[in-house]
mmCIF file of C-alpha atoms in Angstrom:
data_model
loop_
_atom_site.group_PDB
_atom_site.id
_atom_site.type_symbol
_atom_site.label_atom_id
_atom_site.label_comp_id
_atom_site.label_asym_id
_atom_site.label_seq_id
_atom_site.Cartn_x
_atom_site.Cartn_y
_atom_site.Cartn_z
ATOM 1 C CA UNK A 2 16.506 99.180 0.017
ATOM 2 C CA UNK A 3 17.983 98.876 -3.479
ATOM 3 C CA UNK A 4 16.082 96.790 -5.982
ATOM 4 C CA UNK A 5 19.365 95.331 -7.267
ATOM 5 C CA UNK A 6 19.379 92.301 -5.017
ATOM 6 C CA UNK A 7 22.738 91.225 -6.433
ATOM 7 C CA UNK A 8 24.344 93.548 -3.907
ATOM 8 C CA UNK A 9 23.130 91.200 -1.157
ATOM 9 C CA UNK A 10 24.599 88.047 -2.689
ATOM 10 C CA UNK A 11 28.009 88.375 -0.973
ATOM 11 C CA UNK A 12 26.285 88.584 2.421
ATOM 12 C CA UNK A 13 24.088 85.571 1.651
ATOM 13 C CA UNK A 14 27.135 83.617 0.526
ATOM 14 C CA UNK A 15 28.996 84.448 3.726
ATOM 15 C CA UNK A 16 25.991 83.190 5.680
ATOM 16 C CA UNK A 17 25.889 79.838 3.883
ATOM 17 C CA UNK A 18 29.657 79.469 4.159
ATOM 18 C CA UNK A 19 29.228 79.691 7.909
ATOM 19 C CA UNK A 20 26.317 77.249 7.762
ATOM 20 C CA UNK A 21 28.074 74.777 5.506
ATOM 21 C CA UNK A 22 31.048 74.550 7.832
ATOM 22 C CA UNK A 23 28.749 73.617 10.707
ATOM 23 C CA UNK A 24 27.018 70.927 8.649
ATOM 24 C CA UNK A 25 30.306 69.470 7.419
ATOM 25 C CA UNK A 26 32.094 69.353 10.751
ATOM 26 C CA UNK A 27 29.473 68.502 13.377
ATOM 27 C CA UNK A 28 27.698 65.265 14.129
ATOM 28 C CA UNK A 29 23.881 65.469 14.081
ATOM 29 C CA UNK A 30 23.747 65.300 17.896
ATOM 30 C CA UNK A 31 20.487 65.101 19.797
ATOM 31 C CA UNK A 32 17.444 64.593 17.595
ATOM 32 C CA UNK A 33 14.261 66.480 18.470
ATOM 33 C CA UNK A 34 10.968 65.005 17.266
ATOM 34 C CA UNK A 35 8.703 67.540 15.548
ATOM 35 C CA UNK A 36 5.955 65.070 14.632
ATOM 36 C CA UNK A 37 5.442 61.661 13.109
ATOM 37 C CA UNK A 38 8.765 60.796 11.398
ATOM 38 C CA UNK A 39 9.702 64.488 11.314
ATOM 39 C CA UNK A 40 12.733 65.670 13.247
ATOM 40 C CA UNK A 41 15.401 68.302 13.742
ATOM 41 C CA UNK A 42 18.990 67.737 14.840
ATOM 42 C CA UNK A 43 21.312 69.839 16.956
ATOM 43 C CA UNK A 44 22.944 70.876 13.690
ATOM 44 C CA UNK A 45 19.650 72.245 12.338
ATOM 45 C CA UNK A 46 19.348 74.510 15.359
ATOM 46 C CA UNK A 47 23.040 75.456 15.389
ATOM 47 C CA UNK A 48 22.929 76.508 11.747
ATOM 48 C CA UNK A 49 19.724 78.490 12.184
ATOM 49 C CA UNK A 50 21.090 80.330 15.222
ATOM 50 C CA UNK A 51 24.410 81.127 13.538
ATOM 51 C CA UNK A 52 22.856 82.359 10.295
ATOM 52 C CA UNK A 53 20.188 84.395 12.069
ATOM 53 C CA UNK A 54 22.781 86.129 14.258
ATOM 54 C CA UNK A 55 25.033 86.836 11.286
ATOM 55 C CA UNK A 56 22.245 88.248 9.125
ATOM 56 C CA UNK A 57 20.797 90.322 11.983
ATOM 57 C CA UNK A 58 24.160 92.091 12.193
ATOM 58 C CA UNK A 59 24.727 92.458 8.464
ATOM 59 C CA UNK A 60 21.149 93.235 7.354
ATOM 60 C CA UNK A 61 19.181 94.377 10.421
ATOM 61 C CA UNK A 62 16.511 95.913 8.179
ATOM 62 C CA UNK A 63 15.594 92.527 6.661
ATOM 63 C CA UNK A 64 13.340 90.048 8.437
ATOM 64 C CA UNK A 65 14.225 86.440 9.135
ATOM 65 C CA UNK A 66 12.219 83.208 8.832
ATOM 66 C CA UNK A 67 13.787 79.902 9.816
ATOM 67 C CA UNK A 68 12.266 76.454 9.538
ATOM 68 C CA UNK A 69 12.915 75.552 13.153
ATOM 69 C CA UNK A 70 11.984 78.747 15.027
ATOM 70 C CA UNK A 71 9.778 80.657 12.603
ATOM 71 C CA UNK A 72 9.820 84.422 12.162
ATOM 72 C CA UNK A 73 12.186 85.983 14.655
ATOM 73 C CA UNK A 74 12.398 89.419 13.041
ATOM 74 C CA UNK A 75 9.784 91.118 10.869
ATOM 75 C CA UNK A 76 12.033 93.565 8.995
ATOM 76 C CA UNK A 77 10.915 96.202 6.497
ATOM 77 C CA UNK A 78 9.202 94.017 3.886
ATOM 78 C CA UNK A 79 12.078 91.805 2.793
ATOM 79 C CA UNK A 80 12.508 88.458 4.510
ATOM 80 C CA UNK A 81 15.353 85.945 4.609
ATOM 81 C CA UNK A 82 14.030 82.362 4.511
ATOM 82 C CA UNK A 83 16.348 79.619 5.743
ATOM 83 C CA UNK A 84 16.204 75.855 5.741
ATOM 84 C CA UNK A 85 19.242 75.098 7.897
ATOM 85 C CA UNK A 86 19.517 71.456 6.805
ATOM 86 C CA UNK A 87 17.271 70.631 3.888
ATOM 87 C CA UNK A 88 17.153 66.850 3.853
ATOM 88 C CA UNK A 89 17.526 66.212 7.580
ATOM 89 C CA UNK A 90 16.600 62.518 7.256
ATOM 90 C CA UNK A 91 19.344 62.104 4.649
ATOM 91 C CA UNK A 92 21.801 63.938 6.907
ATOM 92 C CA UNK A 93 20.959 61.686 9.837
ATOM 93 C CA UNK A 94 21.632 58.592 7.732
ATOM 94 C CA UNK A 95 24.918 59.856 6.352
ATOM 95 C CA UNK A 96 23.516 60.439 2.870
ATOM 96 C CA UNK A 97 25.195 63.390 1.111
ATOM 97 C CA UNK A 98 21.944 64.639 -0.432
ATOM 98 C CA UNK A 99 21.315 67.526 1.948
ATOM 99 C CA UNK A 100 22.131 71.201 2.033
ATOM 100 C CA UNK A 101 21.618 74.713 3.334
ATOM 101 C CA UNK A 102 18.988 76.786 1.530
ATOM 102 C CA UNK A 103 18.865 80.563 2.023
ATOM 103 C CA UNK A 104 16.451 82.684 0.004
ATOM 104 C CA UNK A 105 15.336 86.295 0.076
ATOM 105 C CA UNK A 106 11.623 87.030 -0.309
ATOM 106 C CA UNK A 107 10.202 90.373 -1.435
ATOM 107 C CA UNK A 108 6.479 90.361 -0.734
ATOM 108 C CA UNK A 109 5.380 87.034 -2.213
ATOM 109 C CA UNK A 110 8.264 86.587 -4.635
ATOM 110 C CA UNK A 111 11.694 85.050 -4.302
ATOM 111 C CA UNK A 112 14.421 87.468 -5.452
ATOM 112 C CA UNK A 113 17.697 85.879 -4.329
ATOM 113 C CA UNK A 114 18.873 82.388 -3.515
ATOM 114 C CA UNK A 115 21.950 80.534 -2.326
ATOM 115 C CA UNK A 116 22.037 76.759 -1.900
ATOM 116 C CA UNK A 117 25.087 75.094 -0.362
ATOM 117 C CA UNK A 118 25.550 71.335 -0.738
ATOM 118 C CA UNK A 119 28.355 70.757 1.778
ATOM 119 C CA UNK A 120 28.985 67.090 1.012
ATOM 120 C CA UNK A 121 28.878 67.601 -2.758
ATOM 121 C CA UNK A 122 31.142 70.673 -2.760
ATOM 122 C CA UNK A 123 28.669 72.693 -4.807
ATOM 123 C CA UNK A 124 27.127 76.118 -4.292
ATOM 124 C CA UNK A 125 24.269 77.476 -6.381
ATOM 125 C CA UNK A 126 23.601 81.219 -6.497
ATOM 126 C CA UNK A 127 21.189 83.576 -8.194
ATOM 127 C CA UNK A 128 19.775 87.055 -7.823
ATOM 128 C CA UNK A 129 16.846 88.448 -9.773
ATOM 129 C CA UNK A 130 17.964 89.434 -13.253
ATOM 130 C CA UNK A 131 21.502 88.149 -12.816
ATOM 131 C CA UNK A 132 21.330 84.555 -14.021
ATOM 132 C CA UNK A 133 22.155 81.412 -12.049
ATOM 133 C CA UNK A 134 25.504 79.832 -11.272
ATOM 134 C CA UNK A 135 27.020 76.703 -9.774
ATOM 135 C CA UNK A 136 30.424 77.324 -8.195
ATOM 136 C CA UNK A 137 30.570 80.559 -10.162
ATOM 137 C CA UNK A 138 29.858 78.997 -13.565
ATOM 138 C CA UNK A 139 26.635 79.930 -15.355
ATOM 139 C CA UNK A 140 24.064 77.144 -15.540
ATOM 140 C CA UNK A 141 21.024 76.549 -17.713
ATOM 141 C CA UNK A 142 17.984 74.340 -17.354
ATOM 142 C CA UNK A 143 17.442 71.597 -19.897
ATOM 143 C CA UNK A 144 15.516 72.104 -23.129
ATOM 144 C CA UNK A 145 13.882 68.678 -23.077
ATOM 145 C CA UNK A 146 10.521 68.792 -24.812
ATOM 146 C CA UNK A 147 9.144 65.257 -24.382
ATOM 147 C CA UNK A 148 8.148 63.550 -21.148
ATOM 148 C CA UNK A 149 9.477 60.263 -22.473
ATOM 149 C CA UNK A 150 12.986 61.743 -22.493
ATOM 150 C CA UNK A 151 12.713 63.431 -19.097
ATOM 151 C CA UNK A 152 14.103 62.574 -15.688
ATOM 152 C CA UNK A 153 11.586 63.924 -13.175
ATOM 153 C CA UNK A 154 12.118 64.214 -9.434
ATOM 154 C CA UNK A 155 9.239 64.196 -6.970
ATOM 155 C CA UNK A 156 8.903 65.540 -3.444
ATOM 156 C CA UNK A 157 8.752 63.359 -0.370
ATOM 157 C CA UNK A 158 5.564 61.556 0.519
ATOM 158 C CA UNK A 159 3.595 63.057 3.397
ATOM 159 C CA UNK A 160 3.987 61.874 6.990
ATOM 160 C CA UNK A 161 2.022 62.723 10.102
ATOM 161 C CA UNK A 162 -1.616 63.746 10.326
ATOM 162 C CA UNK A 163 -3.753 62.824 7.300
ATOM 163 C CA UNK A 164 -0.727 61.255 5.597
ATOM 164 C CA UNK A 165 -2.792 58.509 3.954
ATOM 165 C CA UNK A 166 -5.188 61.024 2.434
ATOM 166 C CA UNK A 167 -2.406 63.364 1.350
ATOM 167 C CA UNK A 168 -0.415 60.544 -0.201
ATOM 168 C CA UNK A 169 -3.196 59.323 -2.471
ATOM 169 C CA UNK A 170 -2.528 62.011 -5.116
ATOM 170 C CA UNK A 171 1.228 61.657 -4.572
ATOM 171 C CA UNK A 172 1.088 57.924 -5.241
ATOM 172 C CA UNK A 173 -1.216 58.471 -8.207
ATOM 173 C CA UNK A 174 1.250 61.039 -9.540
ATOM 174 C CA UNK A 175 4.116 58.577 -9.143
ATOM 175 C CA UNK A 176 2.148 56.007 -11.121
ATOM 176 C CA UNK A 177 1.338 58.482 -13.894
ATOM 177 C CA UNK A 178 4.961 59.613 -14.124
ATOM 178 C CA UNK A 179 6.306 56.056 -14.105
ATOM 179 C CA UNK A 180 4.156 55.292 -17.134
ATOM 180 C CA UNK A 181 5.204 58.396 -19.069
ATOM 181 C CA UNK A 182 8.683 59.701 -18.235
ATOM 182 C CA UNK A 183 12.130 58.243 -18.728
ATOM 183 C CA UNK A 184 12.841 57.907 -14.994
ATOM 184 C CA UNK A 185 11.355 59.053 -11.665
ATOM 185 C CA UNK A 186 13.665 60.121 -8.831
ATOM 186 C CA UNK A 187 13.153 61.086 -5.167
ATOM 187 C CA UNK A 188 16.166 62.827 -3.630
ATOM 188 C CA UNK A 189 14.627 63.908 -0.316
ATOM 189 C CA UNK A 190 15.689 67.553 -0.546
ATOM 190 C CA UNK A 191 13.722 70.344 -2.224
ATOM 191 C CA UNK A 192 16.906 72.393 -2.512
ATOM 192 C CA UNK A 193 18.626 69.654 -4.507
ATOM 193 C CA UNK A 194 15.496 69.027 -6.581
ATOM 194 C CA UNK A 195 15.359 72.671 -7.662
ATOM 195 C CA UNK A 196 19.101 73.164 -8.046
ATOM 196 C CA UNK A 197 19.412 70.128 -10.295
ATOM 197 C CA UNK A 198 16.534 71.316 -12.473
ATOM 198 C CA UNK A 199 18.384 74.637 -12.753
ATOM 199 C CA UNK A 200 21.584 72.841 -13.719
ATOM 200 C CA UNK A 201 19.883 70.577 -16.255
ATOM 201 C CA UNK A 202 20.784 67.421 -14.349
ATOM 202 C CA UNK A 203 17.092 66.648 -14.128
ATOM 203 C CA UNK A 204 14.382 67.917 -16.423
ATOM 204 C CA UNK A 205 11.584 68.587 -13.954
ATOM 205 C CA UNK A 206 10.423 68.563 -10.352
ATOM 206 C CA UNK A 207 6.888 68.020 -9.092
ATOM 207 C CA UNK A 208 6.475 68.669 -5.365
ATOM 208 C CA UNK A 209 3.005 68.645 -3.812
ATOM 209 C CA UNK A 210 3.801 71.014 -0.995
ATOM 210 C CA UNK A 211 5.466 74.361 -0.581
ATOM 211 C CA UNK A 212 7.147 75.932 2.443
ATOM 212 C CA UNK A 213 9.044 79.190 1.899
ATOM 213 C CA UNK A 214 12.198 77.891 3.567
ATOM 214 C CA UNK A 215 12.150 74.866 1.237
ATOM 215 C CA UNK A 216 11.639 76.742 -2.022
ATOM 216 C CA UNK A 217 12.636 80.416 -1.714
ATOM 217 C CA UNK A 218 16.222 79.885 -2.852
ATOM 218 C CA UNK A 219 15.686 77.078 -5.349
ATOM 219 C CA UNK A 220 12.725 78.618 -7.150
ATOM 220 C CA UNK A 221 14.720 81.749 -7.955
ATOM 221 C CA UNK A 222 17.790 79.761 -9.003
ATOM 222 C CA UNK A 223 15.694 77.577 -11.312
ATOM 223 C CA UNK A 224 13.943 80.561 -12.878
ATOM 224 C CA UNK A 225 17.178 82.435 -13.440
ATOM 225 C CA UNK A 226 18.539 79.316 -15.158
ATOM 226 C CA UNK A 227 15.630 79.359 -17.601
ATOM 227 C CA UNK A 228 13.288 76.814 -16.026
ATOM 228 C CA UNK A 229 9.573 77.492 -15.751
ATOM 229 C CA UNK A 230 8.249 77.373 -12.179
ATOM 230 C CA UNK A 231 4.496 77.172 -11.613
ATOM 231 C CA UNK A 232 1.826 76.206 -9.102
ATOM 232 C CA UNK A 233 -0.351 73.106 -9.349
ATOM 233 C CA UNK A 234 -2.719 74.756 -11.871
ATOM 234 C CA UNK A 235 0.021 76.209 -14.068
ATOM 235 C CA UNK A 236 -0.201 79.721 -12.636
ATOM 236 C CA UNK A 237 3.037 81.496 -11.678
ATOM 237 C CA UNK A 238 4.632 80.102 -8.548
ATOM 238 C CA UNK A 239 4.661 82.271 -5.417
ATOM 239 C CA UNK A 240 5.658 81.712 -1.815
ATOM 240 C CA UNK A 241 2.014 80.917 -1.000
ATOM 241 C CA UNK A 242 1.627 78.377 -3.799
ATOM 242 C CA UNK A 243 0.184 74.984 -2.937
ATOM 243 C CA UNK A 244 2.712 73.036 -4.983
ATOM 244 C CA UNK A 245 5.952 73.516 -6.879
ATOM 245 C CA UNK A 246 6.434 72.427 -10.478
ATOM 246 C CA UNK A 247 9.794 73.397 -11.976
ATOM 247 C CA UNK A 248 10.690 72.143 -15.418
ATOM 248 C CA UNK A 249 12.131 72.701 -18.837
ATOM 249 C CA UNK A 250 9.605 75.181 -20.278
ATOM 250 C CA UNK A 251 8.225 72.843 -22.945
ATOM 251 C CA UNK A 252 7.406 70.180 -20.358
ATOM 252 C CA UNK A 253 5.259 72.324 -18.085
ATOM 253 C CA UNK A 254 1.924 72.019 -19.869
ATOM 254 C CA UNK A 255 2.207 68.228 -20.027
ATOM 255 C CA UNK A 256 3.163 68.023 -16.343
ATOM 256 C CA UNK A 257 0.255 70.225 -15.246
ATOM 257 C CA UNK A 258 -2.124 68.045 -17.286
ATOM 258 C CA UNK A 259 -0.611 64.848 -15.909
ATOM 259 C CA UNK A 260 -0.894 66.145 -12.349
ATOM 260 C CA UNK A 261 -4.537 67.080 -12.900
ATOM 261 C CA UNK A 262 -5.200 63.529 -14.070
ATOM 262 C CA UNK A 263 -3.461 62.111 -11.009
ATOM 263 C CA UNK A 264 -5.430 64.316 -8.629
ATOM 264 C CA UNK A 265 -8.721 63.491 -10.326
ATOM 265 C CA UNK A 266 -8.043 59.780 -10.241
ATOM 266 C CA UNK A 267 -6.836 59.599 -6.642
ATOM 267 C CA UNK A 268 -9.737 60.867 -4.533
ATOM 268 C CA UNK A 269 -12.168 63.682 -3.969
ATOM 269 C CA UNK A 270 -10.115 64.938 -1.028
ATOM 270 C CA UNK A 271 -7.535 67.723 -1.100
ATOM 271 C CA UNK A 272 -4.460 66.874 -3.141
ATOM 272 C CA UNK A 273 -2.019 69.370 -1.715
ATOM 273 C CA UNK A 274 -1.404 71.357 1.385
ATOM 274 C CA UNK A 275 1.155 73.857 2.521
ATOM 275 C CA UNK A 276 3.415 72.519 5.224
#
């Protein structure tokens, strides 16, 4: 397999074109409960099936991981990671803040990403070493250097088992951010969070959780746009990271410090978890 992952971008874009059409034109349909306040729609499954079948024909040597059905093909070391509808709750409520997120993972690193926002008519693309684009136009992350001038998005609060314990550091983080940054935002979609950091629409994202299908595309797009992307302790972000912090580079140290304060002040229990 070539190391120039840009050669795979046209295939990834075809896949999300197919996915985006399904999201735009189909009603959510039957909703399947996956846990406490966690669900998947018929559209989630339809997109995952369509993209998996397309990619298995076009790139049979590459594995496939989907949010709804897990790993269905191991491949030769590379792995597609798909969130068929990132922001399912938004989608169910008719909110346009949802999208298709397709990333390519090499080992533990994201090397290609395409995010399609069907209801906002925007597509974000990046391949390692090739920069990041929105609808074909190069994008850059912001150069904000002060938290007081920053708009910071945060990931969803936890639901399900141990939600109260898991939300203590999240709520403490929200309080710390509210006291320090210009504005706090919660969009309900990791793909949008990361894409908008890449585009400079927001200055940072702090998400206390990390699933590969949520972050594989957006992490690469943000990095290629010049954002710094790190784990909870400031170390480089990987697909096994416990959290995702993406920000204008000069904000990262302050955000890592602020998050450490929030975790320390919330409880002695675990602050983050994968999943």
